[in-house]
């Protein structure tokens, strides 16, 4: 008769054990970008905000839950297009027409199909915005498109177009600034894994 003194199941080696991670939001890795369009052929005007104030729900073991806890506030004075004259005109004519000082919002939901729902407030109007996202190994990226008309900002857009009309004319002499704006946000969560 043969007997065994050890456990019947083989113990997992350290490399086979699942890692447990705690995620925290990293302000330094975050970039908020946008792309507006001018001319009939929709020439891109890319930009960023150099400051975004993000609040989160604290350290979490679930990266998705942490992203869903994010809320943000963006001072419009931090707009950056690599053209100081353009930045001043956007602040004065587009945002200044309605006295917007900040854009606020939050991540409402990350769906399993890669869709994200944001809540964005500008000009005292709050709207839900649907976009797409990826979240892999703590790297989060989202993209969404808004129409500034949804926040009653066409007056500001028209004021900006008028102030920049000599710069916004295409070869046919037509001036055009589009009301849709593409948004992007990227961040890398800090992961502390055991």
mmCIF file with all atom_site columns, C-alpha atoms in Angstrom:
data_model
loop_
_atom_site.group_PDB
_atom_site.id
_atom_site.type_symbol
_atom_site.label_atom_id
_atom_site.label_alt_id
_atom_site.label_comp_id
_atom_site.label_asym_id
_atom_site.label_entity_id
_atom_site.label_seq_id
_atom_site.pdbx_PDB_ins_code
_atom_site.Cartn_x
_atom_site.Cartn_y
_atom_site.Cartn_z
_atom_site.occupancy
_atom_site.B_iso_or_equiv
_atom_site.pdbx_formal_charge
_atom_site.auth_seq_id
_atom_site.auth_comp_id
_atom_site.auth_asym_id
_atom_site.auth_atom_id
_atom_site.pdbx_PDB_model_num
ATOM 1   C CA . UNK A 1 1   ? 0.000   0.000  0.000   1.00 0.00 ? 1   UNK A CA 1
ATOM 2   C CA . UNK A 1 2   ? 1.311   3.401  -1.030  1.00 0.00 ? 2   UNK A CA 1
ATOM 3   C CA . UNK A 1 3   ? 0.206   6.609  0.666   1.00 0.00 ? 3   UNK A CA 1
ATOM 4   C CA . UNK A 1 4   ? 0.931   10.268 0.101   1.00 0.00 ? 4   UNK A CA 1
ATOM 5   C CA . UNK A 1 5   ? 1.549   12.837 2.786   1.00 0.00 ? 5   UNK A CA 1
ATOM 6   C CA . UNK A 1 6   ? 1.258   15.986 0.610   1.00 0.00 ? 6   UNK A CA 1
ATOM 7   C CA . UNK A 1 7   ? -1.731  17.876 -0.713  1.00 0.00 ? 7   UNK A CA 1
ATOM 8   C CA . UNK A 1 8   ? -3.605  16.242 -3.568  1.00 0.00 ? 8   UNK A CA 1
ATOM 9   C CA . UNK A 1 9   ? -3.554  19.421 -5.691  1.00 0.00 ? 9   UNK A CA 1
ATOM 10  C CA . UNK A 1 10  ? -0.388  20.924 -7.057  1.00 0.00 ? 10  UNK A CA 1
ATOM 11  C CA . UNK A 1 11  ? 0.266   24.367 -5.608  1.00 0.00 ? 11  UNK A CA 1
ATOM 12  C CA . UNK A 1 12  ? 0.522   27.190 -8.125  1.00 0.00 ? 12  UNK A CA 1
ATOM 13  C CA . UNK A 1 13  ? 3.923   28.734 -8.608  1.00 0.00 ? 13  UNK A CA 1
ATOM 14  C CA . UNK A 1 14  ? 4.351   32.474 -8.097  1.00 0.00 ? 14  UNK A CA 1
ATOM 15  C CA . UNK A 1 15  ? 4.217   33.071 -11.856 1.00 0.00 ? 15  UNK A CA 1
ATOM 16  C CA . UNK A 1 16  ? 0.903   31.176 -12.115 1.00 0.00 ? 16  UNK A CA 1
ATOM 17  C CA . UNK A 1 17  ? -0.842  33.124 -9.340  1.00 0.00 ? 17  UNK A CA 1
ATOM 18  C CA . UNK A 1 18  ? -3.135  35.915 -10.457 1.00 0.00 ? 18  UNK A CA 1
ATOM 19  C CA . UNK A 1 19  ? -1.846  39.401 -9.794  1.00 0.00 ? 19  UNK A CA 1
ATOM 20  C CA . UNK A 1 20  ? -3.958  41.649 -7.633  1.00 0.00 ? 20  UNK A CA 1
ATOM 21  C CA . UNK A 1 21  ? -3.651  45.331 -8.535  1.00 0.00 ? 21  UNK A CA 1
ATOM 22  C CA . UNK A 1 22  ? -4.796  48.545 -6.948  1.00 0.00 ? 22  UNK A CA 1
ATOM 23  C CA . UNK A 1 23  ? -5.258  51.414 -9.413  1.00 0.00 ? 23  UNK A CA 1
ATOM 24  C CA . UNK A 1 24  ? -4.982  55.134 -8.757  1.00 0.00 ? 24  UNK A CA 1
ATOM 25  C CA . UNK A 1 25  ? -5.512  58.083 -11.092 1.00 0.00 ? 25  UNK A CA 1
ATOM 26  C CA . UNK A 1 26  ? -2.295  59.732 -12.320 1.00 0.00 ? 26  UNK A CA 1
ATOM 27  C CA . UNK A 1 27  ? -2.775  63.444 -13.064 1.00 0.00 ? 27  UNK A CA 1
ATOM 28  C CA . UNK A 1 28  ? 0.615   63.742 -14.766 1.00 0.00 ? 28  UNK A CA 1
ATOM 29  C CA . UNK A 1 29  ? -0.211  61.197 -17.484 1.00 0.00 ? 29  UNK A CA 1
ATOM 30  C CA . UNK A 1 30  ? -3.503  62.807 -18.537 1.00 0.00 ? 30  UNK A CA 1
ATOM 31  C CA . UNK A 1 31  ? -3.999  64.719 -21.796 1.00 0.00 ? 31  UNK A CA 1
ATOM 32  C CA . UNK A 1 32  ? -7.246  66.339 -22.951 1.00 0.00 ? 32  UNK A CA 1
ATOM 33  C CA . UNK A 1 33  ? -7.322  67.150 -26.653 1.00 0.00 ? 33  UNK A CA 1
ATOM 34  C CA . UNK A 1 34  ? -9.797  68.525 -29.161 1.00 0.00 ? 34  UNK A CA 1
ATOM 35  C CA . UNK A 1 35  ? -9.986  69.075 -32.899 1.00 0.00 ? 35  UNK A CA 1
ATOM 36  C CA . UNK A 1 36  ? -12.147 71.765 -34.488 1.00 0.00 ? 36  UNK A CA 1
ATOM 37  C CA . UNK A 1 37  ? -12.589 72.294 -38.230 1.00 0.00 ? 37  UNK A CA 1
ATOM 38  C CA . UNK A 1 38  ? -12.417 75.270 -40.566 1.00 0.00 ? 38  UNK A CA 1
ATOM 39  C CA . UNK A 1 39  ? -12.875 75.767 -44.320 1.00 0.00 ? 39  UNK A CA 1
ATOM 40  C CA . UNK A 1 40  ? -15.300 73.897 -46.548 1.00 0.00 ? 40  UNK A CA 1
ATOM 41  C CA . UNK A 1 41  ? -12.801 71.017 -46.807 1.00 0.00 ? 41  UNK A CA 1
ATOM 42  C CA . UNK A 1 42  ? -12.731 70.691 -42.981 1.00 0.00 ? 42  UNK A CA 1
ATOM 43  C CA . UNK A 1 43  ? -9.115  71.555 -42.271 1.00 0.00 ? 43  UNK A CA 1
ATOM 44  C CA . UNK A 1 44  ? -8.272  70.396 -38.750 1.00 0.00 ? 44  UNK A CA 1
ATOM 45  C CA . UNK A 1 45  ? -7.466  72.874 -35.975 1.00 0.00 ? 45  UNK A CA 1
ATOM 46  C CA . UNK A 1 46  ? -6.066  70.732 -33.142 1.00 0.00 ? 46  UNK A CA 1
ATOM 47  C CA . UNK A 1 47  ? -5.649  71.887 -29.581 1.00 0.00 ? 47  UNK A CA 1
ATOM 48  C CA . UNK A 1 48  ? -5.452  70.884 -25.954 1.00 0.00 ? 48  UNK A CA 1
ATOM 49  C CA . UNK A 1 49  ? -6.242  72.278 -22.548 1.00 0.00 ? 49  UNK A CA 1
ATOM 50  C CA . UNK A 1 50  ? -3.068  72.647 -20.519 1.00 0.00 ? 50  UNK A CA 1
ATOM 51  C CA . UNK A 1 51  ? -4.961  72.166 -17.264 1.00 0.00 ? 51  UNK A CA 1
ATOM 52  C CA . UNK A 1 52  ? -7.652  69.672 -16.409 1.00 0.00 ? 52  UNK A CA 1
ATOM 53  C CA . UNK A 1 53  ? -8.779  69.236 -12.822 1.00 0.00 ? 53  UNK A CA 1
ATOM 54  C CA . UNK A 1 54  ? -9.848  65.645 -12.225 1.00 0.00 ? 54  UNK A CA 1
ATOM 55  C CA . UNK A 1 55  ? -11.484 64.194 -9.131  1.00 0.00 ? 55  UNK A CA 1
ATOM 56  C CA . UNK A 1 56  ? -11.631 60.450 -8.647  1.00 0.00 ? 56  UNK A CA 1
ATOM 57  C CA . UNK A 1 57  ? -13.049 57.933 -6.218  1.00 0.00 ? 57  UNK A CA 1
ATOM 58  C CA . UNK A 1 58  ? -9.662  57.007 -4.740  1.00 0.00 ? 58  UNK A CA 1
ATOM 59  C CA . UNK A 1 59  ? -7.675  53.795 -5.089  1.00 0.00 ? 59  UNK A CA 1
ATOM 60  C CA . UNK A 1 60  ? -9.654  50.859 -6.487  1.00 0.00 ? 60  UNK A CA 1
ATOM 61  C CA . UNK A 1 61  ? -8.993  47.260 -7.440  1.00 0.00 ? 61  UNK A CA 1
ATOM 62  C CA . UNK A 1 62  ? -11.097 47.662 -10.602 1.00 0.00 ? 62  UNK A CA 1
ATOM 63  C CA . UNK A 1 63  ? -9.659  50.029 -13.250 1.00 0.00 ? 63  UNK A CA 1
ATOM 64  C CA . UNK A 1 64  ? -13.029 50.356 -14.975 1.00 0.00 ? 64  UNK A CA 1
ATOM 65  C CA . UNK A 1 65  ? -14.748 51.438 -11.746 1.00 0.00 ? 65  UNK A CA 1
ATOM 66  C CA . UNK A 1 66  ? -12.002 53.989 -11.144 1.00 0.00 ? 66  UNK A CA 1
ATOM 67  C CA . UNK A 1 67  ? -12.500 55.528 -14.609 1.00 0.00 ? 67  UNK A CA 1
ATOM 68  C CA . UNK A 1 68  ? -16.274 55.620 -14.013 1.00 0.00 ? 68  UNK A CA 1
ATOM 69  C CA . UNK A 1 69  ? -15.632 57.614 -10.821 1.00 0.00 ? 69  UNK A CA 1
ATOM 70  C CA . UNK A 1 70  ? -13.866 60.453 -12.676 1.00 0.00 ? 70  UNK A CA 1
ATOM 71  C CA . UNK A 1 71  ? -15.268 63.966 -12.835 1.00 0.00 ? 71  UNK A CA 1
ATOM 72  C CA . UNK A 1 72  ? -13.485 66.900 -14.419 1.00 0.00 ? 72  UNK A CA 1
ATOM 73  C CA . UNK A 1 73  ? -13.324 70.667 -14.633 1.00 0.00 ? 73  UNK A CA 1
ATOM 74  C CA . UNK A 1 74  ? -11.458 72.427 -17.448 1.00 0.00 ? 74  UNK A CA 1
ATOM 75  C CA . UNK A 1 75  ? -10.640 76.146 -17.179 1.00 0.00 ? 75  UNK A CA 1
ATOM 76  C CA . UNK A 1 76  ? -11.111 77.498 -20.715 1.00 0.00 ? 76  UNK A CA 1
ATOM 77  C CA . UNK A 1 77  ? -8.277  79.987 -20.115 1.00 0.00 ? 77  UNK A CA 1
ATOM 78  C CA . UNK A 1 78  ? -5.928  76.995 -20.486 1.00 0.00 ? 78  UNK A CA 1
ATOM 79  C CA . UNK A 1 79  ? -6.766  76.462 -24.170 1.00 0.00 ? 79  UNK A CA 1
ATOM 80  C CA . UNK A 1 80  ? -3.654  75.779 -26.278 1.00 0.00 ? 80  UNK A CA 1
ATOM 81  C CA . UNK A 1 81  ? -3.379  75.563 -30.079 1.00 0.00 ? 81  UNK A CA 1
ATOM 82  C CA . UNK A 1 82  ? 0.322   76.452 -30.432 1.00 0.00 ? 82  UNK A CA 1
ATOM 83  C CA . UNK A 1 83  ? -0.857  79.860 -31.703 1.00 0.00 ? 83  UNK A CA 1
ATOM 84  C CA . UNK A 1 84  ? -1.270  82.481 -28.922 1.00 0.00 ? 84  UNK A CA 1
ATOM 85  C CA . UNK A 1 85  ? -3.241  84.855 -31.171 1.00 0.00 ? 85  UNK A CA 1
ATOM 86  C CA . UNK A 1 86  ? -5.713  82.086 -32.041 1.00 0.00 ? 86  UNK A CA 1
ATOM 87  C CA . UNK A 1 87  ? -5.956  81.020 -28.374 1.00 0.00 ? 87  UNK A CA 1
ATOM 88  C CA . UNK A 1 88  ? -6.890  84.571 -27.359 1.00 0.00 ? 88  UNK A CA 1
ATOM 89  C CA . UNK A 1 89  ? -9.551  84.794 -30.081 1.00 0.00 ? 89  UNK A CA 1
ATOM 90  C CA . UNK A 1 90  ? -11.117 81.453 -29.112 1.00 0.00 ? 90  UNK A CA 1
ATOM 91  C CA . UNK A 1 91  ? -11.248 82.530 -25.454 1.00 0.00 ? 91  UNK A CA 1
ATOM 92  C CA . UNK A 1 92  ? -12.598 86.009 -26.267 1.00 0.00 ? 92  UNK A CA 1
ATOM 93  C CA . UNK A 1 93  ? -15.061 85.336 -29.074 1.00 0.00 ? 93  UNK A CA 1
ATOM 94  C CA . UNK A 1 94  ? -16.141 81.704 -28.766 1.00 0.00 ? 94  UNK A CA 1
ATOM 95  C CA . UNK A 1 95  ? -16.207 81.200 -25.001 1.00 0.00 ? 95  UNK A CA 1
ATOM 96  C CA . UNK A 1 96  ? -16.311 84.895 -24.036 1.00 0.00 ? 96  UNK A CA 1
ATOM 97  C CA . UNK A 1 97  ? -19.562 85.550 -25.899 1.00 0.00 ? 97  UNK A CA 1
ATOM 98  C CA . UNK A 1 98  ? -21.359 83.415 -23.315 1.00 0.00 ? 98  UNK A CA 1
ATOM 99  C CA . UNK A 1 99  ? -18.973 84.075 -20.396 1.00 0.00 ? 99  UNK A CA 1
ATOM 100 C CA . UNK A 1 100 ? -18.021 80.395 -20.061 1.00 0.00 ? 100 UNK A CA 1
ATOM 101 C CA . UNK A 1 101 ? -15.105 80.023 -17.653 1.00 0.00 ? 101 UNK A CA 1
ATOM 102 C CA . UNK A 1 102 ? -15.083 76.253 -17.198 1.00 0.00 ? 102 UNK A CA 1
ATOM 103 C CA . UNK A 1 103 ? -16.261 73.084 -18.861 1.00 0.00 ? 103 UNK A CA 1
ATOM 104 C CA . UNK A 1 104 ? -17.301 70.407 -16.374 1.00 0.00 ? 104 UNK A CA 1
ATOM 105 C CA . UNK A 1 105 ? -18.367 66.818 -16.648 1.00 0.00 ? 105 UNK A CA 1
ATOM 106 C CA . UNK A 1 106 ? -17.990 63.247 -15.584 1.00 0.00 ? 106 UNK A CA 1
ATOM 107 C CA . UNK A 1 107 ? -17.743 59.713 -16.910 1.00 0.00 ? 107 UNK A CA 1
ATOM 108 C CA . UNK A 1 108 ? -21.220 58.245 -16.485 1.00 0.00 ? 108 UNK A CA 1
ATOM 109 C CA . UNK A 1 109 ? -20.682 54.765 -17.861 1.00 0.00 ? 109 UNK A CA 1
ATOM 110 C CA . UNK A 1 110 ? -18.173 52.523 -19.602 1.00 0.00 ? 110 UNK A CA 1
ATOM 111 C CA . UNK A 1 111 ? -20.136 49.896 -21.494 1.00 0.00 ? 111 UNK A CA 1
ATOM 112 C CA . UNK A 1 112 ? -18.738 46.447 -22.227 1.00 0.00 ? 112 UNK A CA 1
ATOM 113 C CA . UNK A 1 113 ? -19.039 47.085 -25.989 1.00 0.00 ? 113 UNK A CA 1
ATOM 114 C CA . UNK A 1 114 ? -16.435 49.885 -25.913 1.00 0.00 ? 114 UNK A CA 1
ATOM 115 C CA . UNK A 1 115 ? -18.943 52.740 -25.704 1.00 0.00 ? 115 UNK A CA 1
ATOM 116 C CA . UNK A 1 116 ? -18.569 55.507 -23.127 1.00 0.00 ? 116 UNK A CA 1
ATOM 117 C CA . UNK A 1 117 ? -21.214 57.929 -21.909 1.00 0.00 ? 117 UNK A CA 1
ATOM 118 C CA . UNK A 1 118 ? -19.971 61.297 -20.685 1.00 0.00 ? 118 UNK A CA 1
ATOM 119 C CA . UNK A 1 119 ? -21.939 64.076 -19.078 1.00 0.00 ? 119 UNK A CA 1
ATOM 120 C CA . UNK A 1 120 ? -20.641 67.500 -20.180 1.00 0.00 ? 120 UNK A CA 1
ATOM 121 C CA . UNK A 1 121 ? -21.777 70.900 -18.914 1.00 0.00 ? 121 UNK A CA 1
ATOM 122 C CA . UNK A 1 122 ? -21.106 74.155 -20.769 1.00 0.00 ? 122 UNK A CA 1
ATOM 123 C CA . UNK A 1 123 ? -23.086 77.388 -20.889 1.00 0.00 ? 123 UNK A CA 1
ATOM 124 C CA . UNK A 1 124 ? -25.274 76.104 -18.003 1.00 0.00 ? 124 UNK A CA 1
ATOM 125 C CA . UNK A 1 125 ? -26.465 73.218 -20.209 1.00 0.00 ? 125 UNK A CA 1
ATOM 126 C CA . UNK A 1 126 ? -25.740 69.579 -19.377 1.00 0.00 ? 126 UNK A CA 1
ATOM 127 C CA . UNK A 1 127 ? -25.787 66.948 -22.118 1.00 0.00 ? 127 UNK A CA 1
ATOM 128 C CA . UNK A 1 128 ? -24.917 63.280 -22.378 1.00 0.00 ? 128 UNK A CA 1
ATOM 129 C CA . UNK A 1 129 ? -22.283 62.517 -25.007 1.00 0.00 ? 129 UNK A CA 1
ATOM 130 C CA . UNK A 1 130 ? -21.609 59.042 -26.392 1.00 0.00 ? 130 UNK A CA 1
ATOM 131 C CA . UNK A 1 131 ? -18.153 58.049 -27.580 1.00 0.00 ? 131 UNK A CA 1
ATOM 132 C CA . UNK A 1 132 ? -15.767 55.123 -27.711 1.00 0.00 ? 132 UNK A CA 1
ATOM 133 C CA . UNK A 1 133 ? -13.065 54.019 -25.299 1.00 0.00 ? 133 UNK A CA 1
ATOM 134 C CA . UNK A 1 134 ? -10.301 51.512 -24.734 1.00 0.00 ? 134 UNK A CA 1
ATOM 135 C CA . UNK A 1 135 ? -8.981  50.369 -21.362 1.00 0.00 ? 135 UNK A CA 1
ATOM 136 C CA . UNK A 1 136 ? -6.104  47.937 -21.323 1.00 0.00 ? 136 UNK A CA 1
ATOM 137 C CA . UNK A 1 137 ? -3.510  47.383 -18.600 1.00 0.00 ? 137 UNK A CA 1
ATOM 138 C CA . UNK A 1 138 ? -4.420  50.723 -17.025 1.00 0.00 ? 138 UNK A CA 1
ATOM 139 C CA . UNK A 1 139 ? -4.102  52.678 -20.296 1.00 0.00 ? 139 UNK A CA 1
ATOM 140 C CA . UNK A 1 140 ? -7.366  54.527 -20.930 1.00 0.00 ? 140 UNK A CA 1
ATOM 141 C CA . UNK A 1 141 ? -8.323  56.481 -24.053 1.00 0.00 ? 141 UNK A CA 1
ATOM 142 C CA . UNK A 1 142 ? -11.639 57.926 -25.167 1.00 0.00 ? 142 UNK A CA 1
ATOM 143 C CA . UNK A 1 143 ? -12.882 59.731 -28.245 1.00 0.00 ? 143 UNK A CA 1
ATOM 144 C CA . UNK A 1 144 ? -16.187 61.526 -28.743 1.00 0.00 ? 144 UNK A CA 1
ATOM 145 C CA . UNK A 1 145 ? -17.685 64.148 -31.023 1.00 0.00 ? 145 UNK A CA 1
ATOM 146 C CA . UNK A 1 146 ? -19.822 67.026 -29.808 1.00 0.00 ? 146 UNK A CA 1
ATOM 147 C CA . UNK A 1 147 ? -21.810 69.688 -31.627 1.00 0.00 ? 147 UNK A CA 1
ATOM 148 C CA . UNK A 1 148 ? -21.477 73.060 -29.898 1.00 0.00 ? 148 UNK A CA 1
ATOM 149 C CA . UNK A 1 149 ? -25.026 73.888 -31.022 1.00 0.00 ? 149 UNK A CA 1
ATOM 150 C CA . UNK A 1 150 ? -26.220 71.431 -28.335 1.00 0.00 ? 150 UNK A CA 1
ATOM 151 C CA . UNK A 1 151 ? -24.908 73.894 -25.721 1.00 0.00 ? 151 UNK A CA 1
ATOM 152 C CA . UNK A 1 152 ? -26.313 76.999 -27.473 1.00 0.00 ? 152 UNK A CA 1
ATOM 153 C CA . UNK A 1 153 ? -22.828 78.092 -28.545 1.00 0.00 ? 153 UNK A CA 1
ATOM 154 C CA . UNK A 1 154 ? -23.544 78.992 -32.175 1.00 0.00 ? 154 UNK A CA 1
ATOM 155 C CA . UNK A 1 155 ? -23.458 82.712 -31.317 1.00 0.00 ? 155 UNK A CA 1
ATOM 156 C CA . UNK A 1 156 ? -19.919 82.261 -30.016 1.00 0.00 ? 156 UNK A CA 1
ATOM 157 C CA . UNK A 1 157 ? -18.980 80.218 -33.075 1.00 0.00 ? 157 UNK A CA 1
ATOM 158 C CA . UNK A 1 158 ? -20.329 82.929 -35.388 1.00 0.00 ? 158 UNK A CA 1
ATOM 159 C CA . UNK A 1 159 ? -18.446 85.611 -33.426 1.00 0.00 ? 159 UNK A CA 1
ATOM 160 C CA . UNK A 1 160 ? -15.232 83.589 -33.761 1.00 0.00 ? 160 UNK A CA 1
ATOM 161 C CA . UNK A 1 161 ? -15.821 83.062 -37.486 1.00 0.00 ? 161 UNK A CA 1
ATOM 162 C CA . UNK A 1 162 ? -16.373 86.794 -37.978 1.00 0.00 ? 162 UNK A CA 1
ATOM 163 C CA . UNK A 1 163 ? -13.257 87.725 -35.966 1.00 0.00 ? 163 UNK A CA 1
ATOM 164 C CA . UNK A 1 164 ? -11.179 85.246 -37.976 1.00 0.00 ? 164 UNK A CA 1
ATOM 165 C CA . UNK A 1 165 ? -12.952 85.532 -41.338 1.00 0.00 ? 165 UNK A CA 1
ATOM 166 C CA . UNK A 1 166 ? -9.819  86.629 -43.184 1.00 0.00 ? 166 UNK A CA 1
ATOM 167 C CA . UNK A 1 167 ? -8.078  83.483 -41.905 1.00 0.00 ? 167 UNK A CA 1
ATOM 168 C CA . UNK A 1 168 ? -11.028 81.117 -42.409 1.00 0.00 ? 168 UNK A CA 1
ATOM 169 C CA . UNK A 1 169 ? -11.610 81.732 -46.112 1.00 0.00 ? 169 UNK A CA 1
ATOM 170 C CA . UNK A 1 170 ? -10.926 78.884 -48.477 1.00 0.00 ? 170 UNK A CA 1
ATOM 171 C CA . UNK A 1 171 ? -9.574  79.451 -52.029 1.00 0.00 ? 171 UNK A CA 1
ATOM 172 C CA . UNK A 1 172 ? -13.124 80.210 -53.225 1.00 0.00 ? 172 UNK A CA 1
ATOM 173 C CA . UNK A 1 173 ? -13.460 83.023 -50.674 1.00 0.00 ? 173 UNK A CA 1
ATOM 174 C CA . UNK A 1 174 ? -15.980 81.199 -48.484 1.00 0.00 ? 174 UNK A CA 1
ATOM 175 C CA . UNK A 1 175 ? -15.541 81.399 -44.709 1.00 0.00 ? 175 UNK A CA 1
ATOM 176 C CA . UNK A 1 176 ? -16.560 78.416 -42.606 1.00 0.00 ? 176 UNK A CA 1
ATOM 177 C CA . UNK A 1 177 ? -16.107 77.204 -39.043 1.00 0.00 ? 177 UNK A CA 1
ATOM 178 C CA . UNK A 1 178 ? -17.803 73.878 -38.299 1.00 0.00 ? 178 UNK A CA 1
ATOM 179 C CA . UNK A 1 179 ? -19.897 73.310 -35.178 1.00 0.00 ? 179 UNK A CA 1
ATOM 180 C CA . UNK A 1 180 ? -18.695 69.761 -34.507 1.00 0.00 ? 180 UNK A CA 1
ATOM 181 C CA . UNK A 1 181 ? -15.612 69.213 -32.355 1.00 0.00 ? 181 UNK A CA 1
ATOM 182 C CA . UNK A 1 182 ? -13.779 65.941 -31.756 1.00 0.00 ? 182 UNK A CA 1
ATOM 183 C CA . UNK A 1 183 ? -12.685 65.319 -28.163 1.00 0.00 ? 183 UNK A CA 1
ATOM 184 C CA . UNK A 1 184 ? -9.997  62.969 -26.897 1.00 0.00 ? 184 UNK A CA 1
ATOM 185 C CA . UNK A 1 185 ? -8.713  62.069 -23.454 1.00 0.00 ? 185 UNK A CA 1
ATOM 186 C CA . UNK A 1 186 ? -5.858  59.756 -22.510 1.00 0.00 ? 186 UNK A CA 1
ATOM 187 C CA . UNK A 1 187 ? -4.454  58.706 -19.185 1.00 0.00 ? 187 UNK A CA 1
ATOM 188 C CA . UNK A 1 188 ? -2.456  55.874 -17.672 1.00 0.00 ? 188 UNK A CA 1
ATOM 189 C CA . UNK A 1 189 ? -3.608  54.670 -14.283 1.00 0.00 ? 189 UNK A CA 1
ATOM 190 C CA . UNK A 1 190 ? -0.920  53.909 -11.732 1.00 0.00 ? 190 UNK A CA 1
ATOM 191 C CA . UNK A 1 191 ? -1.040  50.205 -10.885 1.00 0.00 ? 191 UNK A CA 1
ATOM 192 C CA . UNK A 1 192 ? 0.339   48.772 -7.642  1.00 0.00 ? 192 UNK A CA 1
ATOM 193 C CA . UNK A 1 193 ? 0.300   45.003 -8.184  1.00 0.00 ? 193 UNK A CA 1
ATOM 194 C CA . UNK A 1 194 ? 1.100   42.092 -5.875  1.00 0.00 ? 194 UNK A CA 1
#
